[in-house]
């Protein structure tokens, strides 16, 4: 069976991406990163629950505590508040410097080791928070770099099935792929009930509302 490494945070986008990889016939190798984010424990719980749901047995959980040393993000530096007043123009303070570049580099090493032909990542360019490491151009450059920097016989394609979708289309896609959305977690700051007001919660709730479906997870505010 063809193998694919899937970067799986446990959020709605990455979980939908994992289901797509599975439904396309790949043996999924799930990779999760603990990087000192505020909701680290809750995301790990979602990751494990999604892996159990999809019968994924090949799993890597990688600890990257240096992200808190670097800081410069509201997700990894407790001195920077997570914005709760709505989406702003430009790159928000929840952006973690070069996070997806680092994630993809490590996932590339795993893919080479596992002889995987593809890597999946649930980045969204069209309707995201404006993160520079979520663009089509960036992903293509990373694919080229990974293939240049690995063995000659290694040829990995980075697949981004959600990159040009809006959040409401991702919700519809998740429903179509029969994703168990109750297992997913998107909130940037809470680990019990989602806050409902951070950028990620706002984007998710707006997506469900526009798609005409009810979000199955619990929120403090909507």
PDB file of C-alpha atoms in Angstrom:
ATOM      1  CA  UNK A   1       0.000   0.000   0.000  1.00  0.00           C
ATOM      2  CA  UNK A   2       1.239   3.525  -0.797  1.00  0.00           C
ATOM      3  CA  UNK A   3       2.254   5.516   2.280  1.00  0.00           C
ATOM      4  CA  UNK A   4       1.624   9.147   3.208  1.00  0.00           C
ATOM      5  CA  UNK A   5       2.898  11.188   6.126  1.00  0.00           C
ATOM      6  CA  UNK A   6       0.124  13.421   7.451  1.00  0.00           C
ATOM      7  CA  UNK A   7       0.845  16.371   9.741  1.00  0.00           C
ATOM      8  CA  UNK A   8      -2.036  16.077  12.189  1.00  0.00           C
ATOM      9  CA  UNK A   9      -2.632  18.688  14.880  1.00  0.00           C
ATOM     10  CA  UNK A  10      -6.096  17.463  15.759  1.00  0.00           C
ATOM     11  CA  UNK A  11      -7.760  20.585  14.356  1.00  0.00           C
ATOM     12  CA  UNK A  12     -10.586  20.544  11.826  1.00  0.00           C
ATOM     13  CA  UNK A  13      -8.390  21.238   8.797  1.00  0.00           C
ATOM     14  CA  UNK A  14      -5.640  18.703   9.535  1.00  0.00           C
ATOM     15  CA  UNK A  15      -8.170  16.055  10.582  1.00  0.00           C
ATOM     16  CA  UNK A  16     -10.150  16.503   7.371  1.00  0.00           C
ATOM     17  CA  UNK A  17      -6.852  16.203   5.489  1.00  0.00           C
ATOM     18  CA  UNK A  18      -6.077  12.930   7.295  1.00  0.00           C
ATOM     19  CA  UNK A  19      -9.479  11.531   6.320  1.00  0.00           C
ATOM     20  CA  UNK A  20      -8.883  12.568   2.695  1.00  0.00           C
ATOM     21  CA  UNK A  21      -5.509  10.766   2.666  1.00  0.00           C
ATOM     22  CA  UNK A  22      -7.087   7.643   4.176  1.00  0.00           C
ATOM     23  CA  UNK A  23     -10.013   7.768   1.744  1.00  0.00           C
ATOM     24  CA  UNK A  24      -7.564   8.073  -1.167  1.00  0.00           C
ATOM     25  CA  UNK A  25      -6.088   4.707  -0.193  1.00  0.00           C
ATOM     26  CA  UNK A  26      -2.939   5.780   1.595  1.00  0.00           C
ATOM     27  CA  UNK A  27      -1.520   4.073   4.633  1.00  0.00           C
ATOM     28  CA  UNK A  28      -1.422   7.097   6.917  1.00  0.00           C
ATOM     29  CA  UNK A  29       1.622   7.821   9.071  1.00  0.00           C
ATOM     30  CA  UNK A  30       0.462  10.516  11.483  1.00  0.00           C
ATOM     31  CA  UNK A  31       2.891  13.129  12.798  1.00  0.00           C
ATOM     32  CA  UNK A  32       2.016  15.467  15.673  1.00  0.00           C
ATOM     33  CA  UNK A  33       4.088  18.281  17.141  1.00  0.00           C
ATOM     34  CA  UNK A  34       4.111  19.472  20.748  1.00  0.00           C
ATOM     35  CA  UNK A  35       5.726  22.896  20.511  1.00  0.00           C
ATOM     36  CA  UNK A  36       4.720  24.619  23.733  1.00  0.00           C
ATOM     37  CA  UNK A  37       1.441  25.925  22.326  1.00  0.00           C
ATOM     38  CA  UNK A  38      -1.195  27.002  24.851  1.00  0.00           C
ATOM     39  CA  UNK A  39      -3.505  24.078  24.032  1.00  0.00           C
ATOM     40  CA  UNK A  40      -0.764  21.458  23.712  1.00  0.00           C
ATOM     41  CA  UNK A  41      -2.454  18.799  25.893  1.00  0.00           C
ATOM     42  CA  UNK A  42      -5.871  19.267  24.289  1.00  0.00           C
ATOM     43  CA  UNK A  43      -4.472  19.067  20.755  1.00  0.00           C
ATOM     44  CA  UNK A  44      -2.577  15.885  21.626  1.00  0.00           C
ATOM     45  CA  UNK A  45      -5.807  14.372  22.951  1.00  0.00           C
ATOM     46  CA  UNK A  46      -7.587  15.198  19.681  1.00  0.00           C
ATOM     47  CA  UNK A  47      -4.691  13.766  17.682  1.00  0.00           C
ATOM     48  CA  UNK A  48      -4.840  10.468  19.565  1.00  0.00           C
ATOM     49  CA  UNK A  49      -8.631  10.308  19.260  1.00  0.00           C
ATOM     50  CA  UNK A  50      -8.487  10.907  15.489  1.00  0.00           C
ATOM     51  CA  UNK A  51      -5.750   8.267  15.097  1.00  0.00           C
ATOM     52  CA  UNK A  52      -7.925   5.766  16.989  1.00  0.00           C
ATOM     53  CA  UNK A  53     -10.953   6.657  14.868  1.00  0.00           C
ATOM     54  CA  UNK A  54      -8.995   6.109  11.633  1.00  0.00           C
ATOM     55  CA  UNK A  55      -7.112   3.027  12.928  1.00  0.00           C
ATOM     56  CA  UNK A  56      -3.771   4.759  12.408  1.00  0.00           C
ATOM     57  CA  UNK A  57      -1.085   2.714  14.125  1.00  0.00           C
ATOM     58  CA  UNK A  58       2.096   4.353  12.757  1.00  0.00           C
ATOM     59  CA  UNK A  59       2.419   7.519  14.814  1.00  0.00           C
ATOM     60  CA  UNK A  60       5.108  10.042  15.635  1.00  0.00           C
ATOM     61  CA  UNK A  61       4.710  12.603  18.419  1.00  0.00           C
ATOM     62  CA  UNK A  62       7.619  15.059  18.239  1.00  0.00           C
ATOM     63  CA  UNK A  63       8.485  17.496  21.023  1.00  0.00           C
ATOM     64  CA  UNK A  64       9.813  20.863  19.835  1.00  0.00           C
ATOM     65  CA  UNK A  65      10.203  22.896  22.993  1.00  0.00           C
ATOM     66  CA  UNK A  66      12.555  25.368  21.309  1.00  0.00           C
ATOM     67  CA  UNK A  67       9.514  27.187  19.899  1.00  0.00           C
ATOM     68  CA  UNK A  68       8.926  28.672  23.366  1.00  0.00           C
ATOM     69  CA  UNK A  69      12.533  29.885  23.408  1.00  0.00           C
ATOM     70  CA  UNK A  70      11.973  31.642  20.098  1.00  0.00           C
ATOM     71  CA  UNK A  71       8.604  33.026  21.234  1.00  0.00           C
ATOM     72  CA  UNK A  72       7.290  35.953  19.154  1.00  0.00           C
ATOM     73  CA  UNK A  73       3.842  34.353  18.983  1.00  0.00           C
ATOM     74  CA  UNK A  74       0.781  34.514  21.207  1.00  0.00           C
ATOM     75  CA  UNK A  75       0.566  30.714  20.928  1.00  0.00           C
ATOM     76  CA  UNK A  76       3.991  30.050  22.443  1.00  0.00           C
ATOM     77  CA  UNK A  77       4.656  33.157  24.562  1.00  0.00           C
ATOM     78  CA  UNK A  78       2.335  33.622  27.553  1.00  0.00           C
ATOM     79  CA  UNK A  79       3.332  37.309  27.709  1.00  0.00           C
ATOM     80  CA  UNK A  80       1.540  37.947  24.396  1.00  0.00           C
ATOM     81  CA  UNK A  81      -2.251  37.838  24.600  1.00  0.00           C
ATOM     82  CA  UNK A  82      -4.322  35.863  22.099  1.00  0.00           C
ATOM     83  CA  UNK A  83      -6.497  38.392  20.199  1.00  0.00           C
ATOM     84  CA  UNK A  84     -10.224  38.003  20.937  1.00  0.00           C
ATOM     85  CA  UNK A  85     -11.725  41.069  19.238  1.00  0.00           C
ATOM     86  CA  UNK A  86     -11.846  39.774  15.675  1.00  0.00           C
ATOM     87  CA  UNK A  87      -9.603  39.200  12.691  1.00  0.00           C
ATOM     88  CA  UNK A  88      -7.126  41.954  11.867  1.00  0.00           C
ATOM     89  CA  UNK A  89      -5.300  42.906   8.686  1.00  0.00           C
ATOM     90  CA  UNK A  90      -1.755  41.650   8.175  1.00  0.00           C
ATOM     91  CA  UNK A  91      -0.003  38.756   9.882  1.00  0.00           C
ATOM     92  CA  UNK A  92      -1.569  38.238  13.343  1.00  0.00           C
ATOM     93  CA  UNK A  93       0.359  37.712  16.601  1.00  0.00           C
ATOM     94  CA  UNK A  94      -0.804  34.070  16.600  1.00  0.00           C
ATOM     95  CA  UNK A  95       1.585  33.382  13.709  1.00  0.00           C
ATOM     96  CA  UNK A  96       4.422  31.110  14.894  1.00  0.00           C
ATOM     97  CA  UNK A  97       7.630  32.019  12.995  1.00  0.00           C
ATOM     98  CA  UNK A  98       8.289  29.511  10.182  1.00  0.00           C
ATOM     99  CA  UNK A  99       6.297  26.807  12.007  1.00  0.00           C
ATOM    100  CA  UNK A 100       5.126  24.974   8.883  1.00  0.00           C
ATOM    101  CA  UNK A 101       8.599  25.144   7.365  1.00  0.00           C
ATOM    102  CA  UNK A 102      10.002  23.382  10.428  1.00  0.00           C
ATOM    103  CA  UNK A 103       7.099  20.915  10.567  1.00  0.00           C
ATOM    104  CA  UNK A 104       7.466  20.029   6.881  1.00  0.00           C
ATOM    105  CA  UNK A 105      11.246  19.567   7.215  1.00  0.00           C
ATOM    106  CA  UNK A 106      10.785  17.050  10.038  1.00  0.00           C
ATOM    107  CA  UNK A 107       7.888  15.346   8.260  1.00  0.00           C
ATOM    108  CA  UNK A 108      10.121  15.140   5.166  1.00  0.00           C
ATOM    109  CA  UNK A 109      12.758  13.253   7.160  1.00  0.00           C
ATOM    110  CA  UNK A 110      10.073  10.845   8.394  1.00  0.00           C
ATOM    111  CA  UNK A 111       8.694  10.425   4.881  1.00  0.00           C
ATOM    112  CA  UNK A 112      12.153   9.575   3.562  1.00  0.00           C
ATOM    113  CA  UNK A 113      12.700   7.029   6.336  1.00  0.00           C
ATOM    114  CA  UNK A 114       9.269   5.451   5.794  1.00  0.00           C
ATOM    115  CA  UNK A 115       9.561   5.423   1.963  1.00  0.00           C
ATOM    116  CA  UNK A 116       6.391   7.500   1.736  1.00  0.00           C
ATOM    117  CA  UNK A 117       5.407   8.959  -1.620  1.00  0.00           C
ATOM    118  CA  UNK A 118       3.334  11.826  -0.262  1.00  0.00           C
ATOM    119  CA  UNK A 119       3.028  14.261   2.613  1.00  0.00           C
ATOM    120  CA  UNK A 120      -0.305  15.863   3.498  1.00  0.00           C
ATOM    121  CA  UNK A 121      -0.730  19.149   5.334  1.00  0.00           C
ATOM    122  CA  UNK A 122      -4.013  20.968   5.979  1.00  0.00           C
ATOM    123  CA  UNK A 123      -2.872  24.509   5.214  1.00  0.00           C
ATOM    124  CA  UNK A 124      -5.484  26.992   3.977  1.00  0.00           C
ATOM    125  CA  UNK A 125      -4.453  30.029   1.928  1.00  0.00           C
ATOM    126  CA  UNK A 126      -7.761  31.457   0.748  1.00  0.00           C
ATOM    127  CA  UNK A 127      -9.610  31.993   4.020  1.00  0.00           C
ATOM    128  CA  UNK A 128      -6.961  31.685   6.728  1.00  0.00           C
ATOM    129  CA  UNK A 129      -5.538  34.188   9.196  1.00  0.00           C
ATOM    130  CA  UNK A 130      -2.942  35.377   6.679  1.00  0.00           C
ATOM    131  CA  UNK A 131      -0.010  33.193   7.748  1.00  0.00           C
ATOM    132  CA  UNK A 132       2.877  33.395   5.227  1.00  0.00           C
ATOM    133  CA  UNK A 133       3.732  29.683   5.646  1.00  0.00           C
ATOM    134  CA  UNK A 134       0.281  28.595   4.418  1.00  0.00           C
ATOM    135  CA  UNK A 135       0.608  29.722   0.797  1.00  0.00           C
ATOM    136  CA  UNK A 136       0.693  27.575  -2.322  1.00  0.00           C
ATOM    137  CA  UNK A 137       3.969  29.195  -3.371  1.00  0.00           C
ATOM    138  CA  UNK A 138       5.632  28.360  -0.045  1.00  0.00           C
ATOM    139  CA  UNK A 139       4.480  24.720  -0.065  1.00  0.00           C
ATOM    140  CA  UNK A 140       5.782  24.202  -3.614  1.00  0.00           C
ATOM    141  CA  UNK A 141       9.168  25.638  -2.634  1.00  0.00           C
ATOM    142  CA  UNK A 142       9.322  23.322   0.393  1.00  0.00           C
ATOM    143  CA  UNK A 143       8.515  20.316  -1.790  1.00  0.00           C
ATOM    144  CA  UNK A 144      11.380  21.235  -4.101  1.00  0.00           C
ATOM    145  CA  UNK A 145      13.783  21.753  -1.189  1.00  0.00           C
ATOM    146  CA  UNK A 146      12.858  18.448   0.496  1.00  0.00           C
ATOM    147  CA  UNK A 147      13.390  16.521  -2.735  1.00  0.00           C
ATOM    148  CA  UNK A 148      16.687  18.310  -3.392  1.00  0.00           C
ATOM    149  CA  UNK A 149      17.909  17.590   0.132  1.00  0.00           C
ATOM    150  CA  UNK A 150      17.048  13.885   0.319  1.00  0.00           C
ATOM    151  CA  UNK A 151      18.306  10.724  -1.373  1.00  0.00           C
ATOM    152  CA  UNK A 152      18.051  10.530  -5.149  1.00  0.00           C
ATOM    153  CA  UNK A 153      15.377   7.812  -4.976  1.00  0.00           C
ATOM    154  CA  UNK A 154      13.262   9.894  -2.598  1.00  0.00           C
ATOM    155  CA  UNK A 155      10.497  11.696  -4.471  1.00  0.00           C
ATOM    156  CA  UNK A 156       7.851  13.205  -2.217  1.00  0.00           C
ATOM    157  CA  UNK A 157       4.777  15.156  -3.252  1.00  0.00           C
ATOM    158  CA  UNK A 158       3.314  17.576  -0.697  1.00  0.00           C
ATOM    159  CA  UNK A 159      -0.462  17.463  -1.001  1.00  0.00           C
ATOM    160  CA  UNK A 160      -2.620  20.349   0.240  1.00  0.00           C
ATOM    161  CA  UNK A 161      -6.234  19.355  -0.511  1.00  0.00           C
ATOM    162  CA  UNK A 162      -7.747  22.315   1.372  1.00  0.00           C
ATOM    163  CA  UNK A 163      -5.404  25.130   0.386  1.00  0.00           C
ATOM    164  CA  UNK A 164      -7.816  26.980  -1.939  1.00  0.00           C
ATOM    165  CA  UNK A 165     -11.022  26.321   0.022  1.00  0.00           C
ATOM    166  CA  UNK A 166     -12.953  28.719   2.229  1.00  0.00           C
ATOM    167  CA  UNK A 167     -13.835  27.591   5.753  1.00  0.00           C
ATOM    168  CA  UNK A 168     -17.465  26.825   4.864  1.00  0.00           C
ATOM    169  CA  UNK A 169     -16.231  24.633   1.994  1.00  0.00           C
ATOM    170  CA  UNK A 170     -13.896  22.814   4.385  1.00  0.00           C
ATOM    171  CA  UNK A 171     -16.862  22.096   6.676  1.00  0.00           C
ATOM    172  CA  UNK A 172     -18.808  20.729   3.692  1.00  0.00           C
ATOM    173  CA  UNK A 173     -15.777  18.699   2.607  1.00  0.00           C
ATOM    174  CA  UNK A 174     -15.432  17.292   6.144  1.00  0.00           C
ATOM    175  CA  UNK A 175     -19.088  16.238   6.165  1.00  0.00           C
ATOM    176  CA  UNK A 176     -18.648  14.601   2.749  1.00  0.00           C
ATOM    177  CA  UNK A 177     -15.537  12.716   3.913  1.00  0.00           C
ATOM    178  CA  UNK A 178     -17.475  11.580   7.033  1.00  0.00           C
ATOM    179  CA  UNK A 179     -15.063  13.304   9.417  1.00  0.00           C
ATOM    180  CA  UNK A 180     -15.936  12.957  13.100  1.00  0.00           C
ATOM    181  CA  UNK A 181     -15.704  16.683  13.801  1.00  0.00           C
ATOM    182  CA  UNK A 182     -16.572  16.220  17.471  1.00  0.00           C
ATOM    183  CA  UNK A 183     -13.026  14.885  17.969  1.00  0.00           C
ATOM    184  CA  UNK A 184     -11.352  18.020  16.611  1.00  0.00           C
ATOM    185  CA  UNK A 185     -10.031  21.067  18.470  1.00  0.00           C
ATOM    186  CA  UNK A 186      -9.353  24.498  16.982  1.00  0.00           C
ATOM    187  CA  UNK A 187      -9.296  26.926  19.920  1.00  0.00           C
ATOM    188  CA  UNK A 188      -6.026  28.814  20.464  1.00  0.00           C
ATOM    189  CA  UNK A 189      -6.368  29.456  24.199  1.00  0.00           C
ATOM    190  CA  UNK A 190      -8.707  27.047  26.042  1.00  0.00           C
ATOM    191  CA  UNK A 191      -8.428  23.304  26.697  1.00  0.00           C
ATOM    192  CA  UNK A 192     -11.856  22.580  28.229  1.00  0.00           C
ATOM    193  CA  UNK A 193     -14.487  24.557  26.317  1.00  0.00           C
ATOM    194  CA  UNK A 194     -13.460  26.437  23.183  1.00  0.00           C
ATOM    195  CA  UNK A 195     -13.395  30.202  23.808  1.00  0.00           C
ATOM    196  CA  UNK A 196     -15.421  31.107  20.715  1.00  0.00           C
ATOM    197  CA  UNK A 197     -13.674  34.471  20.304  1.00  0.00           C
ATOM    198  CA  UNK A 198     -10.053  33.802  19.228  1.00  0.00           C
ATOM    199  CA  UNK A 199      -9.186  33.988  15.514  1.00  0.00           C
ATOM    200  CA  UNK A 200      -9.329  30.233  15.069  1.00  0.00           C
ATOM    201  CA  UNK A 201     -12.696  29.836  16.829  1.00  0.00           C
ATOM    202  CA  UNK A 202     -14.166  32.743  14.851  1.00  0.00           C
ATOM    203  CA  UNK A 203     -13.047  31.265  11.525  1.00  0.00           C
ATOM    204  CA  UNK A 204     -14.394  27.840  12.478  1.00  0.00           C
ATOM    205  CA  UNK A 205     -17.761  29.094  13.737  1.00  0.00           C
ATOM    206  CA  UNK A 206     -18.177  31.321  10.672  1.00  0.00           C
ATOM    207  CA  UNK A 207     -17.444  28.310   8.462  1.00  0.00           C
ATOM    208  CA  UNK A 208     -20.077  26.150  10.144  1.00  0.00           C
ATOM    209  CA  UNK A 209     -22.634  28.963  10.027  1.00  0.00           C
ATOM    210  CA  UNK A 210     -22.094  29.639   6.320  1.00  0.00           C
ATOM    211  CA  UNK A 211     -22.115  25.905   5.524  1.00  0.00           C
ATOM    212  CA  UNK A 212     -25.408  25.478   7.387  1.00  0.00           C
ATOM    213  CA  UNK A 213     -24.185  22.889   9.904  1.00  0.00           C
ATOM    214  CA  UNK A 214     -23.963  22.918  13.704  1.00  0.00           C
ATOM    215  CA  UNK A 215     -20.488  22.706  15.217  1.00  0.00           C
ATOM    216  CA  UNK A 216     -20.480  19.631  17.496  1.00  0.00           C
ATOM    217  CA  UNK A 217     -17.956  20.978  20.034  1.00  0.00           C
ATOM    218  CA  UNK A 218     -18.822  23.105  23.084  1.00  0.00           C
ATOM    219  CA  UNK A 219     -18.061  26.839  23.282  1.00  0.00           C
ATOM    220  CA  UNK A 220     -17.975  29.354  26.130  1.00  0.00           C
ATOM    221  CA  UNK A 221     -19.122  32.137  23.781  1.00  0.00           C
ATOM    222  CA  UNK A 222     -20.381  32.349  20.218  1.00  0.00           C
TER     223      UNK A 222
END
